[in-house]
CSV table of C-alpha atoms in Angstrom, one decimal:
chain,number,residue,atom,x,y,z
A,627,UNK,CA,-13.1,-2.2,-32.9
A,628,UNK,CA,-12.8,1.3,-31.4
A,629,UNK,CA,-16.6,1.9,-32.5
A,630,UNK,CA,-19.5,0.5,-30.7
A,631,UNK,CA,-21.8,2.2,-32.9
A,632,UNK,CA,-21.7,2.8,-36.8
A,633,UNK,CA,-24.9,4.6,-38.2
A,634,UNK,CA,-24.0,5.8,-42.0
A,635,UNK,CA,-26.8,7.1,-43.8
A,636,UNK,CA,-30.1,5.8,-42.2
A,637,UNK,CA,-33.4,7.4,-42.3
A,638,UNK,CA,-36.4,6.3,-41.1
A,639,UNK,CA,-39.8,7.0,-42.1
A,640,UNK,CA,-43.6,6.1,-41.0
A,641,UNK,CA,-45.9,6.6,-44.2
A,642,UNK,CA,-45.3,10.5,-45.0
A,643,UNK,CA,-43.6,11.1,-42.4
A,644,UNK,CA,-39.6,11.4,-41.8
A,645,UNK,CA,-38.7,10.8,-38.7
A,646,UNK,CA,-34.9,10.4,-39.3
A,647,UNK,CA,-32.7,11.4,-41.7
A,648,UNK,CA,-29.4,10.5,-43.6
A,649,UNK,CA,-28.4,10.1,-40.4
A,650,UNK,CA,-24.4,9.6,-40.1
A,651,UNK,CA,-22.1,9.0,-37.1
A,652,UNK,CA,-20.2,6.7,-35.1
A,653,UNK,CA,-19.6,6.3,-30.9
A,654,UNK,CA,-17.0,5.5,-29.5
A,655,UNK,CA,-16.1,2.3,-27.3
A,656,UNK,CA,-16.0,3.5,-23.6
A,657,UNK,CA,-17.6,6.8,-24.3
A,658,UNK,CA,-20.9,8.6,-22.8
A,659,UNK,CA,-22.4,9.7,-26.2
A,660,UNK,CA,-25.3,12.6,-25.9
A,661,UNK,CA,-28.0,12.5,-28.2
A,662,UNK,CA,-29.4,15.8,-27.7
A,663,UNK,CA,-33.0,17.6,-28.9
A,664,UNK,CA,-36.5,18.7,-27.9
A,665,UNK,CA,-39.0,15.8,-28.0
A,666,UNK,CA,-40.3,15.0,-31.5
A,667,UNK,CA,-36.9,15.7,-32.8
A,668,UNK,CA,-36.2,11.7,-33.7
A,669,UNK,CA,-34.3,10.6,-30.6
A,670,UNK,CA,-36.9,7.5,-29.3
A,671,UNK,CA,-36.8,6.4,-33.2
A,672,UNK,CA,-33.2,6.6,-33.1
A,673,UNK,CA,-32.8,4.4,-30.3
A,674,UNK,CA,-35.7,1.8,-31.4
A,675,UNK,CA,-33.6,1.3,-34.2
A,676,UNK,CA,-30.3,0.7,-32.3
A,677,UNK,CA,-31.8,-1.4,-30.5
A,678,UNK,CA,-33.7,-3.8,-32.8
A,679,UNK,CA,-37.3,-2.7,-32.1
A,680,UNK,CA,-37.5,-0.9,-35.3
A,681,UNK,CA,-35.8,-1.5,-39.2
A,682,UNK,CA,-34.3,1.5,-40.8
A,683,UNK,CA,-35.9,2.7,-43.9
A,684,UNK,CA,-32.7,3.2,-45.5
A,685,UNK,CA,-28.9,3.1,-44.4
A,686,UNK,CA,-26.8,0.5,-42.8
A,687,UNK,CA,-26.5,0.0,-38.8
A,688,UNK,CA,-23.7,-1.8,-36.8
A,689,UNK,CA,-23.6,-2.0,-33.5
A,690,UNK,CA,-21.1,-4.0,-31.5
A,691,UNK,CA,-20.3,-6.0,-35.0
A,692,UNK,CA,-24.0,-7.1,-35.3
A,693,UNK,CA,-25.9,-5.7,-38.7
A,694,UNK,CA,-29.0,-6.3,-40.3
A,695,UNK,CA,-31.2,-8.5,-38.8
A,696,UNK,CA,-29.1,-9.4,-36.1
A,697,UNK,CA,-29.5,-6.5,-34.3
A,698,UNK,CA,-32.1,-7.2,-31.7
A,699,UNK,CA,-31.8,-11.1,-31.8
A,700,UNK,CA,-30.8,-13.2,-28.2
A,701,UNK,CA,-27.2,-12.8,-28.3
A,702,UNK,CA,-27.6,-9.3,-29.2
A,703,UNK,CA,-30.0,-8.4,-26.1
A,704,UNK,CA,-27.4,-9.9,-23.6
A,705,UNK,CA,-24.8,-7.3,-24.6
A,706,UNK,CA,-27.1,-4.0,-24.0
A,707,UNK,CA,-29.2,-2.7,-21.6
A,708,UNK,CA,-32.1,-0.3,-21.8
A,709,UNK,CA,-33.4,2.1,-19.9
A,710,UNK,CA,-36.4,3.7,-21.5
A,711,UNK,CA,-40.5,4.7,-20.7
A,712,UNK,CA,-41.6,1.4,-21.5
A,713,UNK,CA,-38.9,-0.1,-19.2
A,714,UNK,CA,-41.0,-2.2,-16.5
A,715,UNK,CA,-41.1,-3.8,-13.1
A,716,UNK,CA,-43.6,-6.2,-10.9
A,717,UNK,CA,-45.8,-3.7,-9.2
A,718,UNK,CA,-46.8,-6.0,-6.4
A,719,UNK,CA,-43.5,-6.9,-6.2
A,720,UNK,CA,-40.3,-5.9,-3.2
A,721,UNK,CA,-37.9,-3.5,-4.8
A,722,UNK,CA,-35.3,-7.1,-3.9
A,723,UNK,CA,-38.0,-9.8,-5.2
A,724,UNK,CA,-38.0,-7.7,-8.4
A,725,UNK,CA,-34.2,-7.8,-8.4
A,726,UNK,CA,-33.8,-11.3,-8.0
A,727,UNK,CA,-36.5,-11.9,-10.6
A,728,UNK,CA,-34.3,-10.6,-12.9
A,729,UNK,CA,-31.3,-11.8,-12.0
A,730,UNK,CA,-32.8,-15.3,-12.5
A,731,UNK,CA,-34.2,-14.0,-16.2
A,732,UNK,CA,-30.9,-13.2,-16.8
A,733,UNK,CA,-28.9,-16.2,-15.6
A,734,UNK,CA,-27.0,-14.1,-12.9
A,735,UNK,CA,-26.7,-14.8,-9.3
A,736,UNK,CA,-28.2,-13.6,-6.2
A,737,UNK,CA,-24.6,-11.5,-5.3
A,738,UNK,CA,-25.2,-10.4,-8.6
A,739,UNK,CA,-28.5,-8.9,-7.2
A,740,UNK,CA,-27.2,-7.5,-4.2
A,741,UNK,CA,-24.1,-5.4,-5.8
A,742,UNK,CA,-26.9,-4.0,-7.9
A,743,UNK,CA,-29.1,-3.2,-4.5
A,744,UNK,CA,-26.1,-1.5,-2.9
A,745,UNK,CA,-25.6,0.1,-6.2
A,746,UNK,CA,-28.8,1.7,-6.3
A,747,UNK,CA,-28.5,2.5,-2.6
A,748,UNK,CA,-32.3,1.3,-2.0
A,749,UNK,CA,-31.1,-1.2,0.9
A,750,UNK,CA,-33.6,0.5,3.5
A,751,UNK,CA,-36.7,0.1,0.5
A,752,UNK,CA,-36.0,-3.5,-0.7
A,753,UNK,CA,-38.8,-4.7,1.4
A,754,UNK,CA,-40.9,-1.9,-0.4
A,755,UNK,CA,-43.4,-2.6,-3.1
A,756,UNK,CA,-42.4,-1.2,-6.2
A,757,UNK,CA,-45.6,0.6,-6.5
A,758,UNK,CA,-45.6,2.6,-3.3
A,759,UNK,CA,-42.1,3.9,-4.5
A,760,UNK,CA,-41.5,7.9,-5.3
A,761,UNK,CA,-40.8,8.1,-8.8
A,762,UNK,CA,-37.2,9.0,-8.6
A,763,UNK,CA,-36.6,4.8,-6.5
A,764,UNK,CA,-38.9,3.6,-9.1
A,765,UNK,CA,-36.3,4.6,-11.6
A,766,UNK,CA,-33.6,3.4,-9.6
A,767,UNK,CA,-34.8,0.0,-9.4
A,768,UNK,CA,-35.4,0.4,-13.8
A,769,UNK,CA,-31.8,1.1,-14.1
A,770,UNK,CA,-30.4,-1.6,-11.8
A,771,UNK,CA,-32.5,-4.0,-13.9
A,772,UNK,CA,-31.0,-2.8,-16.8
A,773,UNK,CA,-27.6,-3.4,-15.4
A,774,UNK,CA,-27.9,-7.0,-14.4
A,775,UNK,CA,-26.1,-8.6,-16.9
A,776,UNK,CA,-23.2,-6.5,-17.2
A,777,UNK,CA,-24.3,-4.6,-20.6
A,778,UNK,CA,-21.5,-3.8,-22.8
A,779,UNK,CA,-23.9,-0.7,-24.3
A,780,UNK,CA,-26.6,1.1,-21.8
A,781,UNK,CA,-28.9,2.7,-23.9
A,782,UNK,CA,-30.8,5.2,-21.2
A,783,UNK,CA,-33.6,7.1,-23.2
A,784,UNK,CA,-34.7,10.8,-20.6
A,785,UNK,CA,-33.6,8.9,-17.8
A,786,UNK,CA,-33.4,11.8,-15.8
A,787,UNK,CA,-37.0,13.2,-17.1
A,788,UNK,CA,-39.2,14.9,-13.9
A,789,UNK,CA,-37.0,13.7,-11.1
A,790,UNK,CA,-35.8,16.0,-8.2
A,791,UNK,CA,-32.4,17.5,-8.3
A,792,UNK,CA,-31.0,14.8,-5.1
A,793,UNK,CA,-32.2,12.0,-7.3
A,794,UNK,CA,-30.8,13.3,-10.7
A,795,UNK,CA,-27.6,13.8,-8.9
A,796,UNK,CA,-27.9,10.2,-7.8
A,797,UNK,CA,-28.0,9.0,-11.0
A,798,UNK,CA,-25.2,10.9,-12.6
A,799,UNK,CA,-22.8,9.7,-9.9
A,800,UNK,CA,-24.0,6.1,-11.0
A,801,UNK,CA,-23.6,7.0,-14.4
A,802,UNK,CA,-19.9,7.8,-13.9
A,803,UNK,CA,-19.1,5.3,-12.3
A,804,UNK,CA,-20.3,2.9,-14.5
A,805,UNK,CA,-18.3,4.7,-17.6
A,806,UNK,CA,-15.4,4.0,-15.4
A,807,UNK,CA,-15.9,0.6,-15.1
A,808,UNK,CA,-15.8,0.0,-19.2
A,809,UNK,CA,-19.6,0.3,-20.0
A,810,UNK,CA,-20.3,2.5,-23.4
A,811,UNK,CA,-23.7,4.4,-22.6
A,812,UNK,CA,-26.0,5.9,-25.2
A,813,UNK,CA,-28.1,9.0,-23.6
A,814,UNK,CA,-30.9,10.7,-25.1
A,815,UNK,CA,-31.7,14.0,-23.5
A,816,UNK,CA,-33.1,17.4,-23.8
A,817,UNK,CA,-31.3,18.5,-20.5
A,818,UNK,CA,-28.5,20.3,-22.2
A,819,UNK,CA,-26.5,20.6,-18.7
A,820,UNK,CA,-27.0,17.4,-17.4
A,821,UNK,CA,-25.3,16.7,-21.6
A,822,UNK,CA,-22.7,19.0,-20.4
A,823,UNK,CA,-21.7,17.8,-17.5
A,824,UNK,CA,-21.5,13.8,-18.3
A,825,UNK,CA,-20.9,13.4,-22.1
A,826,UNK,CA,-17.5,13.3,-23.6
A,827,UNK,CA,-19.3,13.8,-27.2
A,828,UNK,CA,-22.9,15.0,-27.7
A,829,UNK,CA,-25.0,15.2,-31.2
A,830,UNK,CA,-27.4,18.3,-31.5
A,831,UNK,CA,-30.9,16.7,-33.3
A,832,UNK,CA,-33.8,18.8,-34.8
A,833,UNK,CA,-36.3,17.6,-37.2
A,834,UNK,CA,-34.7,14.4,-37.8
A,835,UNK,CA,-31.5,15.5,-38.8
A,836,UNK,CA,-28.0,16.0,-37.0
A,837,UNK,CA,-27.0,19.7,-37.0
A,838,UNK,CA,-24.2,19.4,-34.7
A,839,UNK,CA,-21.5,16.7,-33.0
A,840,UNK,CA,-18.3,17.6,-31.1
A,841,UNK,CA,-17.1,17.8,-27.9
A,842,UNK,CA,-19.6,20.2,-25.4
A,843,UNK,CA,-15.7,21.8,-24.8
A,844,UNK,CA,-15.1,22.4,-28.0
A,845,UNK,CA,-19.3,23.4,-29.4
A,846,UNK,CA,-18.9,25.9,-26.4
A,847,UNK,CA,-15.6,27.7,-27.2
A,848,UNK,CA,-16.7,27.6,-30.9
A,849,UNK,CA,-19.8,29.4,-30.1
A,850,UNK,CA,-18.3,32.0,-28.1
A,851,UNK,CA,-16.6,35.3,-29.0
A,852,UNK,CA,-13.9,33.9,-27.8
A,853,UNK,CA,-13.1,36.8,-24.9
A,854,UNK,CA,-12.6,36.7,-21.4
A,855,UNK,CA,-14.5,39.3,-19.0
A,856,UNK,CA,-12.2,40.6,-16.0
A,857,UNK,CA,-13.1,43.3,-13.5
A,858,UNK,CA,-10.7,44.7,-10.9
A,859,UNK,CA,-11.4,46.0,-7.8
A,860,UNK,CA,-11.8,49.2,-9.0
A,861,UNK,CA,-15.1,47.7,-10.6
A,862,UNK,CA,-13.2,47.6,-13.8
A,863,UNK,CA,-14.6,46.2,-16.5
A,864,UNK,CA,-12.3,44.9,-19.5
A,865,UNK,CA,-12.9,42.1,-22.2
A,866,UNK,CA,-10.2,40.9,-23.4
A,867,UNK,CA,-9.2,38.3,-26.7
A,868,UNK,CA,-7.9,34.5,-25.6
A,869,UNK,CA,-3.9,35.7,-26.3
A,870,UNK,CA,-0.6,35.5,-24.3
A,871,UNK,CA,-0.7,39.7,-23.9
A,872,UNK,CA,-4.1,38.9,-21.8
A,873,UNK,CA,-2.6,36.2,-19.8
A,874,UNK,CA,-0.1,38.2,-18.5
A,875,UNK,CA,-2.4,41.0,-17.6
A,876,UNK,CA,-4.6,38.8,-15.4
A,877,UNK,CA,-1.3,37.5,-13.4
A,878,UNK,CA,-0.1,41.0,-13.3
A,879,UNK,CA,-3.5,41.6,-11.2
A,880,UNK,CA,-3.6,38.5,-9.0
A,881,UNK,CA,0.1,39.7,-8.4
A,882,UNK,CA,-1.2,42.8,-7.2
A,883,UNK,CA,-4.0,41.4,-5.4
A,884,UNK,CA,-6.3,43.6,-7.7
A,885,UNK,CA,-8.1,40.9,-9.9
A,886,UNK,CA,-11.7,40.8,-8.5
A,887,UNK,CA,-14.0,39.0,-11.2
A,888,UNK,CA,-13.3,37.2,-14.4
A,889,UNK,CA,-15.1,34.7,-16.3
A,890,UNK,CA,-15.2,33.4,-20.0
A,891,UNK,CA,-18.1,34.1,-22.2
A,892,UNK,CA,-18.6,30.5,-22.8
A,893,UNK,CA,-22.8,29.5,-24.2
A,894,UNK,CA,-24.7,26.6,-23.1
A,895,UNK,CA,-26.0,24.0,-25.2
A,896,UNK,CA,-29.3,25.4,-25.2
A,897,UNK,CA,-28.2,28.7,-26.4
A,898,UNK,CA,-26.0,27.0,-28.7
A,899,UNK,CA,-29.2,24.8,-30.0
A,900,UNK,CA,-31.2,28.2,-30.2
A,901,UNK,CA,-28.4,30.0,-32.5
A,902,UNK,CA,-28.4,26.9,-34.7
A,903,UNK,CA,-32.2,25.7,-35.3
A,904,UNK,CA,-33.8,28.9,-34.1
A,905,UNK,CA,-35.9,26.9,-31.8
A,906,UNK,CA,-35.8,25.9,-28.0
A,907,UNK,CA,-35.3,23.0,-26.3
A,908,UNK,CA,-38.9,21.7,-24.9
């Protein structure tokens, strides 16, 4: 099956309220998948319900081959791992008790527990109570638990939310890596760069409702008018269309040693979530 996840048509309500709807896409085996939008706009509910902790009003769900009721039973939980705000650990608990814990919960060994230590890099902490850690190592440890078992799908809900740059970039390098190694991963964010720079596909969320999903490459070049800005080193300035005629122009000046500046006019995802819903990304 080249699709770990098949959502066709679901919505979700709560009384009155829609929280999700006629929602309809699929992710790919081996891919990072971005689920992008400001908070409120249904990605919490989303993942609750790919996860088993909540039923879909209407629709139908498959993820990993399991549907209906299925999804969220035992042999369903040892496939995928979650990384979320109500992800816990033992507070009076080492950073390394609370991994073997785990490990045990989860029938793997105590190597098993020390790959995930190195992989985590909190070998100097392990000794460390998991309540005296900074936020950022508390995370850490949340995510190692989460890969314990060798999850299939890694469902990570903000898990870069409020940490420093140093740990963030800690994280992503992680995150990689792990992609690398086979493992799909589901990310919910409203951090439209960090979505940029580790997603292969992101969907754009507002109100419940998908309004874009495509490549951040290809939402980018859409969005753009499609020009490139070059100034020589006579302070120059020229915008030019993507075409052959300008491509041979900028060698002419890199042959002439007179290309100084040049840049495309490419958006971000958060001006490209602006231009579509008119709102911004908080």
């Amino acid at each position: 099956m080249n699709n770990i996840i098949h959502m066709s048509d679901i919505s979700k309500r709560f009384g009155n309220k829609v929280a999700i709807e006629h929602l309809d896409f699929k992710v790919k085996r081996g891919e990072i998948f971005g689920f992008l939008g400001p908070s409120g706009a249904g990605k919490t509910t989303t993942i609750n319900m790919l996860t088993g902790n909540t039923v879909p009003s209407k629709g139908s769900l498959n993820v990993m081959d399991f549907t209906g009721s299925s999804i969220g039973n035992k042999a369903f939980l040892s496939k995928i791992g979650i990384l979320s705000d109500e992800s816990t650990a033992y507070q009076r608990l080492s950073v390394w008790d609370n991994l073997k814990i785990f490990a045990k919960l989860y029938n793997q060994s105590i190597k098993k527990a020390e790959e995930i230590l190195d992989f985590i890099n909190l070998n100097k902490e392990k000794k460390t109570l998991f309540k005296n850690l900074s936020k950022g190592m508390k995370q850490r440890v949340l995510l190692g638990r989460s890969l314990l078992h060798n999850p299939e799908l890694l469902f990570l809900d903000e898990p870069t939310a409020s940490l420093d740059p140093t740990t963030m970039e800690y994280i992503h390098k992680g995150l990689v890596q792990l992609n690398k190694q086979g493992t799909t991963i589901f990310l919910t964010t409203h951090n439209m760069e960090e979505a940029t720079k580790l997603c292969h596909r992101v969907a754009l969320l507002n109100e419940g409702r998908i309004q874009l999903l495509d490549t951040p490459e290809n939402l980018r070049y859409r969005f753009s008018n499609q020009q490139i800005k070059v100034i020589n080193c006579k302070n120059e300035i020229k915008y030019l269309p993507l075409t052959e005629e300008t491509g041979e122009y900028i060698k002419t000046l890199i042959h002439d040693n007179n290309l100084k500046y040049i840049s495309t006019d490419l958006p971000h995802l958060d001006e490209i979530f602006i231009k579509v819903t008119g709102k911004e990304l908080v």
